[in-house]
Short mmCIF file of C-alpha atoms in Angstrom, two decimals:
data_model
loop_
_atom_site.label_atom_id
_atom_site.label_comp_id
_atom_site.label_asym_id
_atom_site.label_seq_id
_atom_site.Cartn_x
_atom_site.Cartn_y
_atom_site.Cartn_z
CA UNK U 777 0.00 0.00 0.00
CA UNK U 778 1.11 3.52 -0.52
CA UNK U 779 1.84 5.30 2.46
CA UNK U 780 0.37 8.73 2.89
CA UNK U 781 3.56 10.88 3.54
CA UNK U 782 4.89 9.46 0.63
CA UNK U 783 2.57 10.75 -1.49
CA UNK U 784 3.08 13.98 0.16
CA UNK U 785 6.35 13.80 -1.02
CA UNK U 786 5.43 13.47 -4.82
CA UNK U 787 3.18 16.62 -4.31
CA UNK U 788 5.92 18.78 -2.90
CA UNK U 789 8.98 17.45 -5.07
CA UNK U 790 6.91 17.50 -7.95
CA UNK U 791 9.51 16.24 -10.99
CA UNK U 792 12.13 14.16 -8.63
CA UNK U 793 12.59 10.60 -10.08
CA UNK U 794 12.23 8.88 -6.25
CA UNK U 795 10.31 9.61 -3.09
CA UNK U 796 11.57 8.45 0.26
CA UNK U 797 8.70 8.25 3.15
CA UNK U 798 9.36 9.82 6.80
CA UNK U 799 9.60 5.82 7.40
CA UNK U 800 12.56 5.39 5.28
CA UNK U 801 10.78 3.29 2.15
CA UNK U 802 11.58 4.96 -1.20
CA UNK U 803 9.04 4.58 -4.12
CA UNK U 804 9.98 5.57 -7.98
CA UNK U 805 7.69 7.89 -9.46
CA UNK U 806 5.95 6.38 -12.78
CA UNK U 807 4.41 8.56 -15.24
CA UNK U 808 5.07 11.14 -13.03
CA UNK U 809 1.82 10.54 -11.31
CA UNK U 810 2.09 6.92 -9.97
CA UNK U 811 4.44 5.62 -6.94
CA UNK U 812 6.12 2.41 -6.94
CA UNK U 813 8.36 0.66 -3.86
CA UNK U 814 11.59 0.25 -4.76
CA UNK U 815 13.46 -2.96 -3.34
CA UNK U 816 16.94 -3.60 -2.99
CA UNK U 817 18.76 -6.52 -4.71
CA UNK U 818 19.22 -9.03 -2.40
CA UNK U 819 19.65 -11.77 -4.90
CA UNK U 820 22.04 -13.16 -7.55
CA UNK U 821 22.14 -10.87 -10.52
CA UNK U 822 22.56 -13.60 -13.34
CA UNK U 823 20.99 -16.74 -12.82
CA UNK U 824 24.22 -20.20 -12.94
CA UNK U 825 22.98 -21.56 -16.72
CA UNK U 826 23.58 -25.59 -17.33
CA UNK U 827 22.00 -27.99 -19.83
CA UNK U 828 22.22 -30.74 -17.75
CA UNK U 829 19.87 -32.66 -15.57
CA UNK U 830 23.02 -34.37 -13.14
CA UNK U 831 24.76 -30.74 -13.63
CA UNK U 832 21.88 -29.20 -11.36
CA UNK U 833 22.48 -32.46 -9.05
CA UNK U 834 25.66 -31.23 -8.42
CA UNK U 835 25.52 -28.03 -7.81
CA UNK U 836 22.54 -28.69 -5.47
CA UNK U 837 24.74 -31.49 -3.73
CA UNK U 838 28.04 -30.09 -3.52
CA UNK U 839 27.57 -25.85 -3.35
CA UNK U 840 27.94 -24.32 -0.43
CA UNK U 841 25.97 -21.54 -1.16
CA UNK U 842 22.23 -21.11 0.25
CA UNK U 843 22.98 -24.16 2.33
CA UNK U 844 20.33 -22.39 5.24
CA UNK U 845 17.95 -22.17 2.65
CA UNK U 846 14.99 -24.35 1.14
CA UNK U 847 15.07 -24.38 -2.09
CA UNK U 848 12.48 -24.76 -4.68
CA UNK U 849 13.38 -27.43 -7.39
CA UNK U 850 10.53 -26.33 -10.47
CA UNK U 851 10.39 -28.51 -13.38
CA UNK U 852 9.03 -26.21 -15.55
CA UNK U 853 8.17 -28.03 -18.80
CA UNK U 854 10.23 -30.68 -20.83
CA UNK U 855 13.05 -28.83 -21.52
CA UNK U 856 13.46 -26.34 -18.56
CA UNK U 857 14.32 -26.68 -14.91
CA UNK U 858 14.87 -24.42 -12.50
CA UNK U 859 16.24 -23.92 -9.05
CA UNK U 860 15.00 -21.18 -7.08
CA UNK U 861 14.96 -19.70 -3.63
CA UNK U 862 12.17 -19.00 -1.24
CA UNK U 863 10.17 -15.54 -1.18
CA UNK U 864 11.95 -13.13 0.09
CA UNK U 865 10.51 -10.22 2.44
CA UNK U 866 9.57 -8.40 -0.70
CA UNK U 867 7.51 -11.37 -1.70
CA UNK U 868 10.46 -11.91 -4.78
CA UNK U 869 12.16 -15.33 -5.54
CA UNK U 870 15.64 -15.59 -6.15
CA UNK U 871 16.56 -17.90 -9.50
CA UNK U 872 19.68 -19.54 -8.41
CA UNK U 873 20.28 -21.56 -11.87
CA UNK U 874 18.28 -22.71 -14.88
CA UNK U 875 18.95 -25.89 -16.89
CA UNK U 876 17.89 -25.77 -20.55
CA UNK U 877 17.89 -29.29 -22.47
CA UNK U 878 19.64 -29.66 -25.58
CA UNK U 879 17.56 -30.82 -28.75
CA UNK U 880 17.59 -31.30 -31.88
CA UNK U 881 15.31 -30.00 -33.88
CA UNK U 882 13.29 -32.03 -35.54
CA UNK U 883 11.02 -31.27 -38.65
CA UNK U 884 7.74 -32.80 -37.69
CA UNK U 885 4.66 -32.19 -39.84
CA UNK U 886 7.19 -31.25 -42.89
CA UNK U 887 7.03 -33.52 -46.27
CA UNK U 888 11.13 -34.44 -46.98
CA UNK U 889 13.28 -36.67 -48.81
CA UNK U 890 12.95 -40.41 -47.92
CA UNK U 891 16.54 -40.29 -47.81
CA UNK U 892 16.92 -37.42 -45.17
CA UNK U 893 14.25 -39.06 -43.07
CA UNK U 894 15.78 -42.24 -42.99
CA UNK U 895 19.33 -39.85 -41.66
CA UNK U 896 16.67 -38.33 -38.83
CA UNK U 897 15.38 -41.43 -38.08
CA UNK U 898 18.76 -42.63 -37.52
CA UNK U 899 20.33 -39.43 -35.74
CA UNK U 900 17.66 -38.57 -33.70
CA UNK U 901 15.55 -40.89 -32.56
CA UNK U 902 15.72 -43.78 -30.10
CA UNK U 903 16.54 -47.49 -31.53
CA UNK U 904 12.93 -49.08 -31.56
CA UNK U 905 10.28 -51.82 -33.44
CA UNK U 906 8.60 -48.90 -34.96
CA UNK U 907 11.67 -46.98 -35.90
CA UNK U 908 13.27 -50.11 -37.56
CA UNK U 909 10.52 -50.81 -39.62
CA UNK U 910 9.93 -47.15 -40.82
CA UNK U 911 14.15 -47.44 -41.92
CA UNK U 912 13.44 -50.58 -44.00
CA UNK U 913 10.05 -49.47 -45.85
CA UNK U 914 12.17 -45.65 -46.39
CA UNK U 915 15.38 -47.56 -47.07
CA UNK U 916 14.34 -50.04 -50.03
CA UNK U 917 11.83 -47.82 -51.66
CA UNK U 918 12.25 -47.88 -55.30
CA UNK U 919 9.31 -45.93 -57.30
CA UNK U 920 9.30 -42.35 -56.61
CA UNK U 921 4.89 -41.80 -56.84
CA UNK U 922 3.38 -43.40 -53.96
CA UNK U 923 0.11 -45.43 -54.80
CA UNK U 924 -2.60 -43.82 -53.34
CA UNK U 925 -5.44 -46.15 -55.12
CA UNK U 926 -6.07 -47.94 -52.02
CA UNK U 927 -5.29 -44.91 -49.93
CA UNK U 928 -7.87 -45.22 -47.01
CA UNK U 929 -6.47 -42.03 -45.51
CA UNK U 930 -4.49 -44.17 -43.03
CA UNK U 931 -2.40 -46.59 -44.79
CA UNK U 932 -0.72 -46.33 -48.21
CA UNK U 933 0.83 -48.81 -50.63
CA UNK U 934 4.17 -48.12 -51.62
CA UNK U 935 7.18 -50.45 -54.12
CA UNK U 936 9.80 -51.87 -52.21
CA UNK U 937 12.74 -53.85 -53.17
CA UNK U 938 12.15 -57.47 -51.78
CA UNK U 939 15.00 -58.76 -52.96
CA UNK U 940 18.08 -59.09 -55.53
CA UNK U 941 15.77 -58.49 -58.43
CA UNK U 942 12.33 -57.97 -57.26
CA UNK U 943 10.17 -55.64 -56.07
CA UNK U 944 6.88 -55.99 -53.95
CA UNK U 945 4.18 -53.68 -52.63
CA UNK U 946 4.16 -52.79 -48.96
CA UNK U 947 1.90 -51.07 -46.71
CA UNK U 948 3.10 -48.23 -45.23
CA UNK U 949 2.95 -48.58 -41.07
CA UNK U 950 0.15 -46.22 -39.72
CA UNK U 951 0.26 -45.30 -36.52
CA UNK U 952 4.06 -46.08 -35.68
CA UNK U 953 5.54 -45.79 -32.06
CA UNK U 954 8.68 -43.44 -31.69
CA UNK U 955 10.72 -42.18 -29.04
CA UNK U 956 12.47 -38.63 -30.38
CA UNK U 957 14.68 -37.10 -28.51
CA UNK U 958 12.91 -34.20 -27.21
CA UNK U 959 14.12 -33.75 -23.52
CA UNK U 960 17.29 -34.35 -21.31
CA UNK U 961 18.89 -37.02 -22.06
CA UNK U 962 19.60 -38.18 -18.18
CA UNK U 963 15.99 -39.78 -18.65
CA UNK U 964 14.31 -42.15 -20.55
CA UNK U 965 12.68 -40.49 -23.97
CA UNK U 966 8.86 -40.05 -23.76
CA UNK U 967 7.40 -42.01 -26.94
CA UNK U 968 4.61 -41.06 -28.64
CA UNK U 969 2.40 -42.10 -31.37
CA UNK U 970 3.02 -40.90 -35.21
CA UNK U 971 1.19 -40.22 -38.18
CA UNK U 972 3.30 -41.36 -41.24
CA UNK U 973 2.21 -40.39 -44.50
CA UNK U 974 4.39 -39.96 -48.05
CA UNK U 975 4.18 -37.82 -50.81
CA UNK U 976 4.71 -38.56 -54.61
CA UNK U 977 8.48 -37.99 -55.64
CA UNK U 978 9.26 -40.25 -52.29
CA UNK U 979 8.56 -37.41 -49.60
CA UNK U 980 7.99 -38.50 -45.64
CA UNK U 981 6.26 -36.33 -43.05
CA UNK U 982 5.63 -37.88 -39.33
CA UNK U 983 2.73 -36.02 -37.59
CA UNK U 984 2.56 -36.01 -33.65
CA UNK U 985 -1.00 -37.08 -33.16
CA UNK U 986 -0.90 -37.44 -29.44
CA UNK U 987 -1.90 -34.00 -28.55
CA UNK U 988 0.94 -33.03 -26.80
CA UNK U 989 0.82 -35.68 -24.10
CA UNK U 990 4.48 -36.66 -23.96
CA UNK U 991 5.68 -33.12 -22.45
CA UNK U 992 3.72 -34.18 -19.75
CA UNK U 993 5.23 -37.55 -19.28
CA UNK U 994 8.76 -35.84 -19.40
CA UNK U 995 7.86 -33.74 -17.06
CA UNK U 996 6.93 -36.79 -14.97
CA UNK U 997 10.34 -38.53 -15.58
CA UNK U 998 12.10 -35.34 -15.05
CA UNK U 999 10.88 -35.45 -11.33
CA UNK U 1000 11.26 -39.19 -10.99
CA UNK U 1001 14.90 -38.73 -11.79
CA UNK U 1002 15.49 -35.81 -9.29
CA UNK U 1003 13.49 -37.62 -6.53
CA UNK U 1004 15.89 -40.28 -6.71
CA UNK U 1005 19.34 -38.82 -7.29
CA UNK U 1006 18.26 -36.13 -4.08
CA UNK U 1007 16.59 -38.11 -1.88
CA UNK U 1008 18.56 -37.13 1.10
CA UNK U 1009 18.18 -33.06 0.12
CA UNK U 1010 14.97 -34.02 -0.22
CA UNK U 1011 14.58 -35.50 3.20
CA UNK U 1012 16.03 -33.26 4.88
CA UNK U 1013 13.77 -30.43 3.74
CA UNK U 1014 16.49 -28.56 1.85
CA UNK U 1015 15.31 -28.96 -1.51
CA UNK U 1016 11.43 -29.55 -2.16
CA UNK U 1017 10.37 -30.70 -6.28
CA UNK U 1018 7.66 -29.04 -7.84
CA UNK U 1019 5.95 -30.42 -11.60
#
């Protein structure tokens, strides 16, 4: 609340950029019309940056600094974490470090070459059923125009090579299972369900269709991983996890 001798102060000082009350407070003058408490800074300037999930275990474990504190530990989606301090008397909240995962970035929902898919596929994702079978239908494709006769808007037909000299029709795995690598690598990748569809002139896309569900299942991991590796911090009330 703005005390009443401070706005006295404005009156009588008119264009001065900061008041200062009879009890000491000082208030900035907005708009030259508006008051504002100023507060000190009683925190770190720059918050400790890492990109690691086990880097924030260590500096939680093995810092001496805010060791009289309680710390907050927020997960704050699937690729941020932060560590933070409790409210201050000016109701602020120190930010002590913030861990940002490192990703690749992947071109979902974009039609590309079967060739550069089958590269992602390789690079970035996790080695699984879905994932292997996607790399042999993209690998041994040999007609460029998908058939899209049968096309049910699900599944497609597409040529494969079969073997030394032959060449078969496949259909084209709809849904497929994947597990991208979309979060910090200390835990296990969330997987989610794809759309795969292909394009004439042998173009791949893979659509998320899970609505977004798997940030919330990192998010989940995230905090399983931190429960575990600071249980004692935990424990001891040092360091409490919020998701």
């Amino acid at each position: 609340m703005i005390e009443k001798e401070a706005l006295q102060y404005l009156v009588e000082l008119g264009s001065k950029k900061i008041v200062k009350s009879a009890t000491g407070a000082e208030y900035g003058v907005v708009d030259g019309r508006y008051l504002q408490q100023l507060h000190p800074q009683t925190g770190v300037r720059t918050a400790l940056g890492l990109h690691t999930l086990s880097g924030v275990v260590d500096y939680i474990q093995k810092n001496e600094e805010r060791r009289d504190a309680k710390l907050i530990l927020h997960v704050v989606n699937d690729h941020r974490v932060r560590l933070i301090n409790s409210l201050d008397k000016y109701n602020n909240r120190e930010v002590l470090l913030q861990a940002d995962a490192i990703v690749p970035e992947i071109p979902f929902s974009d039609f590309i070459d079967a060739e550069q898919l089958l590269i992602i596929l390789q690079a970035q994702f996790v080695n699984t059923p879905d994932r292997k079978i996607l790399m042999k239908v993209l690998g041994n494709l040999r007609e460029e125009n998908v058939k899209n006769a049968n096309d049910d808007g699900v599944s497609q037909a597409v040529t494969v090579k079969t073997g030394i000299a032959s060449q078969g029709e496949v259909r084209v795995p709809n849904p497929v299972e994947l597990q991208p690598y979309r979060t910090f690598a200390e835990v296990e990748q969330p997987a989610s369900k794809f759309i795969f569809r292909m394009h004439p002139g042998m173009k791949g896309s893979l659509i998320e269709s899970d609505g977004g569900y798997w940030r919330n299942d990192a998010i989940q991991k995230i905090k399983e991983y931190f429960t575990k590796k600071l249980a004692e911090e935990i424990k001891s009330d040092y360091v409490r996890i919020i998701a």
